[in-house]
Short mmCIF file of C-alpha atoms in Angstrom, two decimals:
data_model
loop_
_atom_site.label_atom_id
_atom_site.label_comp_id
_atom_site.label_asym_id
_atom_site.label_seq_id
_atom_site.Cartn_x
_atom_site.Cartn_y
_atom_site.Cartn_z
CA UNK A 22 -48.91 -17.57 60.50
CA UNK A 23 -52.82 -17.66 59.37
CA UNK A 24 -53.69 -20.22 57.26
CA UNK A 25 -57.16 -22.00 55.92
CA UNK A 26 -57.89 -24.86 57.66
CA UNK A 27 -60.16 -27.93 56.58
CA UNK A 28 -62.37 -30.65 57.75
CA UNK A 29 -62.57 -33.73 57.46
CA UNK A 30 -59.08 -34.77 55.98
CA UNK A 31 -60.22 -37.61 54.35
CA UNK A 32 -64.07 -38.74 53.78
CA UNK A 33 -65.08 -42.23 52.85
CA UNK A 34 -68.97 -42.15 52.19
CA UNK A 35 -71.31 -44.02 49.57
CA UNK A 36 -72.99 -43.14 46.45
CA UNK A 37 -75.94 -41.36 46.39
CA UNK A 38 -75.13 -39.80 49.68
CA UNK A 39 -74.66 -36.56 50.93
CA UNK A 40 -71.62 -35.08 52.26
CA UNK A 41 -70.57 -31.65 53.78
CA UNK A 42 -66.81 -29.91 53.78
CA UNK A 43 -66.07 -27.13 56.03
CA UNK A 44 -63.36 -25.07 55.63
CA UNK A 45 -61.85 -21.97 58.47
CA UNK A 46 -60.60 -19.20 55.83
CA UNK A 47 -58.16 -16.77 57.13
CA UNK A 48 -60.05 -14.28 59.07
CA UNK A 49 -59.44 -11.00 57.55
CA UNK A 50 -59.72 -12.35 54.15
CA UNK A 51 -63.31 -11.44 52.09
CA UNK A 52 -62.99 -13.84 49.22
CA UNK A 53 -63.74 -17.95 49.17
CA UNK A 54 -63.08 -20.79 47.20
CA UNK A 55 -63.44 -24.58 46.48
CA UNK A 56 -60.94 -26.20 44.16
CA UNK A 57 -61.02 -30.07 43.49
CA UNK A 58 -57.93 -32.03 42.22
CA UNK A 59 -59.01 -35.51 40.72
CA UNK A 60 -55.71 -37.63 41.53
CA UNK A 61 -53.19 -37.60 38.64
CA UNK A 62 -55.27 -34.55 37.15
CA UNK A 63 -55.31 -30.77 37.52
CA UNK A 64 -56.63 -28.24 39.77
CA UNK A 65 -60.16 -26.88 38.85
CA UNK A 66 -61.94 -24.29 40.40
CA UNK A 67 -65.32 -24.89 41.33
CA UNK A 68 -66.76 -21.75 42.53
CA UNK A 69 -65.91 -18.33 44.66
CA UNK A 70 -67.83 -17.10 47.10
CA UNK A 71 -68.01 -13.10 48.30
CA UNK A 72 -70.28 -10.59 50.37
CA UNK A 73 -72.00 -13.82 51.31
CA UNK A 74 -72.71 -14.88 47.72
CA UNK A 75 -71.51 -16.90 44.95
CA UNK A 76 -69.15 -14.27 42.77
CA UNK A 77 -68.36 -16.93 40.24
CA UNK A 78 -68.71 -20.82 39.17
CA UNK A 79 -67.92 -23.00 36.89
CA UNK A 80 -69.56 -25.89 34.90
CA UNK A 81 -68.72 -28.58 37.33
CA UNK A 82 -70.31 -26.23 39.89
CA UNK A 83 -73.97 -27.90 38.79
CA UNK A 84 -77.35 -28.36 41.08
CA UNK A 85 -75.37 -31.27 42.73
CA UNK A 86 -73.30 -28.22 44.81
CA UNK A 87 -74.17 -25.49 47.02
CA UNK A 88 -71.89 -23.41 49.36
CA UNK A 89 -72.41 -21.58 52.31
CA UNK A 90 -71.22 -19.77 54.87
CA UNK A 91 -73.48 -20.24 57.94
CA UNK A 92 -71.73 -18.22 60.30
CA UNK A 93 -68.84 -16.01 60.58
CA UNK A 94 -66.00 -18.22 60.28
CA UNK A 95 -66.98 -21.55 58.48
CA UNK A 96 -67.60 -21.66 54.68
CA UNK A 97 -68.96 -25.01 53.64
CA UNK A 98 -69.44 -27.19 50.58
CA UNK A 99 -72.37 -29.34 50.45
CA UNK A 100 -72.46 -32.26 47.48
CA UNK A 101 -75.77 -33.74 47.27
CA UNK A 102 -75.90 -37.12 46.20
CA UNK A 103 -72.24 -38.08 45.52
CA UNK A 104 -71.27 -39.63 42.68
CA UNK A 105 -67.79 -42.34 41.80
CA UNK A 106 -66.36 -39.25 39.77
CA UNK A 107 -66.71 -36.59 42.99
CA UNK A 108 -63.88 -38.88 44.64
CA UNK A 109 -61.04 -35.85 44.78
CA UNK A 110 -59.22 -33.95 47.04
CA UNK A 111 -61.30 -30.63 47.41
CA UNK A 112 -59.32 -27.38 48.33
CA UNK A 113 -60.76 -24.43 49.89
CA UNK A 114 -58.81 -21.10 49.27
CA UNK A 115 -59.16 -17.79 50.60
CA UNK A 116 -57.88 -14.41 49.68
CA UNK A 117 -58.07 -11.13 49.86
CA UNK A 118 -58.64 -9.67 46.98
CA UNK A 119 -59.53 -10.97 44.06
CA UNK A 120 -57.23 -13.05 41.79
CA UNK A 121 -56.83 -11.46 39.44
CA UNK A 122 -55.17 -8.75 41.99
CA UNK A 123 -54.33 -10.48 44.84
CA UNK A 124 -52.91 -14.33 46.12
CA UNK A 125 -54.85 -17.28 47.33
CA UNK A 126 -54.06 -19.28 49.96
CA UNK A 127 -55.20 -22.98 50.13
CA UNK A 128 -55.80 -24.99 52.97
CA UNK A 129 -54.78 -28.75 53.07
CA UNK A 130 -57.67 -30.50 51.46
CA UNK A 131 -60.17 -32.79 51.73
CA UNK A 132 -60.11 -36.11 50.54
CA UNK A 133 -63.21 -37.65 49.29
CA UNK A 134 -63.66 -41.15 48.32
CA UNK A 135 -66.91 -42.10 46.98
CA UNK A 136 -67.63 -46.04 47.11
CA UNK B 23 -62.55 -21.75 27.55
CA UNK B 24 -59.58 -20.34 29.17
CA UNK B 25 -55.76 -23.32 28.79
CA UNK B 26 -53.03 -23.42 30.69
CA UNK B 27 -50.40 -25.67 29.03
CA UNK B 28 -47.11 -27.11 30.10
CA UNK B 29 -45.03 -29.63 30.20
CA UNK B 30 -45.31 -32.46 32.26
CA UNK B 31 -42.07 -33.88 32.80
CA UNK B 32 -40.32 -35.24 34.89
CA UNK B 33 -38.00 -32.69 34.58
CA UNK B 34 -34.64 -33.59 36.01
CA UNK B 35 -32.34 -31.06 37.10
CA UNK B 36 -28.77 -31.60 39.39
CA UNK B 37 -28.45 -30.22 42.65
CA UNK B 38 -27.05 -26.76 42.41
CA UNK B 39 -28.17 -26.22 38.79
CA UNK B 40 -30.89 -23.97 37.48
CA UNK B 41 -34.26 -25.42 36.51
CA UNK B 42 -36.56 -23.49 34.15
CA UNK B 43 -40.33 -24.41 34.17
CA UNK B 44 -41.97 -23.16 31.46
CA UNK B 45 -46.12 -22.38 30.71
CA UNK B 46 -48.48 -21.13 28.00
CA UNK B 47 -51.67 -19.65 28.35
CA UNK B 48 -54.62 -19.15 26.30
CA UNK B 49 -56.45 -15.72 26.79
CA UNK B 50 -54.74 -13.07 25.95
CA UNK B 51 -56.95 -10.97 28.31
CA UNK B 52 -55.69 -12.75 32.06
CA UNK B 53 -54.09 -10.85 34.20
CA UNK B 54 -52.42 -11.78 36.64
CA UNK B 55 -49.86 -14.90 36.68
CA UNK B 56 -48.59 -17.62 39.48
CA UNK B 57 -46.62 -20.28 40.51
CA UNK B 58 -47.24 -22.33 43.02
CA UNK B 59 -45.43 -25.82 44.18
CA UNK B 60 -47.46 -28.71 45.17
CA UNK B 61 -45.62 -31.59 47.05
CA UNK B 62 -47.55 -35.29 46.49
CA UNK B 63 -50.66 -35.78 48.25
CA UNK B 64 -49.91 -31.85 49.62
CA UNK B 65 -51.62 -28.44 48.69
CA UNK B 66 -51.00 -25.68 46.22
CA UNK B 67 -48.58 -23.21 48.13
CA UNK B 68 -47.79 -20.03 46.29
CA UNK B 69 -44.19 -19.51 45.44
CA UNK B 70 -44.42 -16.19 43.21
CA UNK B 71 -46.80 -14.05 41.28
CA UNK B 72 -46.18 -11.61 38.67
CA UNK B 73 -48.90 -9.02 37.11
CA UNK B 74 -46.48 -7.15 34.27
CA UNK B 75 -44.38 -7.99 31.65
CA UNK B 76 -40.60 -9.02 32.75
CA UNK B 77 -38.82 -10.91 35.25
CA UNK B 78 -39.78 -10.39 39.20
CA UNK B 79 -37.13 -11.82 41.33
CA UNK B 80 -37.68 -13.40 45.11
CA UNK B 81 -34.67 -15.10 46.94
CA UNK B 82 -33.81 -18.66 44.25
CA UNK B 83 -37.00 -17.90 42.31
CA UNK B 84 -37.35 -15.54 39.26
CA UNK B 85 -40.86 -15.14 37.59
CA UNK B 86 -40.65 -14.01 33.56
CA UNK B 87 -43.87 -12.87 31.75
CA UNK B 88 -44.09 -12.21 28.65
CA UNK B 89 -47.84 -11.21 27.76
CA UNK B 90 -47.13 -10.35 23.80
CA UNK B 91 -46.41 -14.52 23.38
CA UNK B 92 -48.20 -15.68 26.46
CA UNK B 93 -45.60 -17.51 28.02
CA UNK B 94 -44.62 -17.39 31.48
CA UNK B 95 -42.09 -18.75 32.76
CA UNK B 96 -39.81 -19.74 36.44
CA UNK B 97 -36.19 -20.10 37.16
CA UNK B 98 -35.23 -22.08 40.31
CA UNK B 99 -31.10 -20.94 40.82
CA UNK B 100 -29.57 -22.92 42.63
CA UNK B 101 -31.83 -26.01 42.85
CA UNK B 102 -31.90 -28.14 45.76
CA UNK B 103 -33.32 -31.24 46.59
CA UNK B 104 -36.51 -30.02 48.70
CA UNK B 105 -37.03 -28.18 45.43
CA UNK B 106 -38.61 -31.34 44.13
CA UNK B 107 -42.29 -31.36 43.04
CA UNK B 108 -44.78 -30.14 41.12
CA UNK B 109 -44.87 -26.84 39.64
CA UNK B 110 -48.36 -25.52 38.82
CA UNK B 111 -48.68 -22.23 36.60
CA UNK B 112 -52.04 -20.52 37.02
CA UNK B 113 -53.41 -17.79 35.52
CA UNK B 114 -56.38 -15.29 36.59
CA UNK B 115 -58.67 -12.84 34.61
CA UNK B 116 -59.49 -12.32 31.49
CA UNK B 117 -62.77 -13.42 29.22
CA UNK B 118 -62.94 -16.03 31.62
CA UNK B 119 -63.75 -14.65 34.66
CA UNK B 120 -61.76 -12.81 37.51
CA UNK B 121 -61.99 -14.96 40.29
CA UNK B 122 -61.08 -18.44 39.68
CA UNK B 123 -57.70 -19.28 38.73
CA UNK B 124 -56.86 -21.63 35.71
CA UNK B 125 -54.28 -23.87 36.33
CA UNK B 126 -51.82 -26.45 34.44
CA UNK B 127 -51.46 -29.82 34.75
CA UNK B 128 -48.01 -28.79 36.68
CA UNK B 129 -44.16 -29.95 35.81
CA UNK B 130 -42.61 -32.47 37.74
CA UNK B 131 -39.30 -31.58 38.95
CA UNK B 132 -36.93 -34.01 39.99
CA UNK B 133 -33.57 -32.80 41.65
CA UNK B 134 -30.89 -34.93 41.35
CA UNK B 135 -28.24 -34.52 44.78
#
């Protein structure tokens, strides 16, 4: 069965660094996503990501983010100088439609700890 | 700004019994309506969705909308003990934006064998 795939599992890195996840959507899906999860908290979306541009974001979605997708396959998230409160798991999601008509699937996360 | 409310538990339920997860939401205009389980320390995995007012049924799992009070809602028949975790409602479209989903803080479900 397809599903989204993620890298690294788990990321220790310092403040004030800078630290990429890359996700593998499913292949014949169009739409992209990053979720976080802040532990004991809720999911939040971040921002979606379609025809190789961002479709929607939210407010935590500020200058410290960027996404990309730099080839075919990969769709990345880039955080620029990380901060304590970035430590989450991050989700990437693909689907193919939208939401609001269609289901997203989520890959198994990326856990980032920010010391 | 788009809320997804429910309970938080722990909801405990007997093995065999019927669990019912319950969920508000805030914008009347979203659209579409899910459920998805998330073991600890696992990811989101979708369970059901539903789109129009009434109950959708898959396998142990029925799905009730009701858009006129914003509630949605999920029955688990049956319950078994791999049936514990969190339940996450999330809702899509609406005022807020199509593409991300809102979610709840999710209902811990506890099945008792």
């Amino acid at each position: 069965e397809p599903e989204v795939t993620q890298t690294p599992s788990h990321q220790v890195t310092q403040m004030g660094q800078e630290v990429i996840l890359r996700c593998v959507p499913i292949s014949n899906h169009l739409y992209f996503y990053w979720y976080r999860q802040i532990l004991g908290q809720k999911v939040e979306f971040l921002v979606s990501f379609y025809n190789n541009e961002i479709s929607e974001k939210s407010e935590i979605f500020d200058d410290q983010f960027s996404v990309e997708r730099p080839d075919g396959s990969n769709f990345t998230l880039k955080i620029r100088s990380t901060k304590l409160e970035d430590s989450a798991m991050y989700f990437c999601a693909s689907s193919a439609l939208r939401p609001a008509t269609g289901e997203l699937f989520f890959g198994e996360g990326s856990r980032l700890t920010v010391l | 700004q788009k809320e997804v409310e429910q309970n938080s538990g722990p909801l405990s339920v007997p093995e065999g019994a019927i669990a019912s997860l319950n969920c508000t939401y805030s914008d009347r205009g979203s659209q579409s309506f899910f459920w998805y389980r998330q073991y600890s320390g696992k990811s989101p995995e979708l369970i059901m969705s539903i789109y129009s007012n009434g109950d959708k049924e898959d396998g142990r799992f029925t799905a009730q909308l009701n858009k006129a009070s914003q509630y949605v809602s999920l029955l688990i028949r049956d319950s078994q003990p791999s049936d514990s975790a969190t339940y996450l409602c999330a809702v899509a479209g609406g005022g807020g934006g199509a593409d991300g989903l809102t979610f709840g803080k999710g209902t811990h479900l506890i099945i008792q064998p």
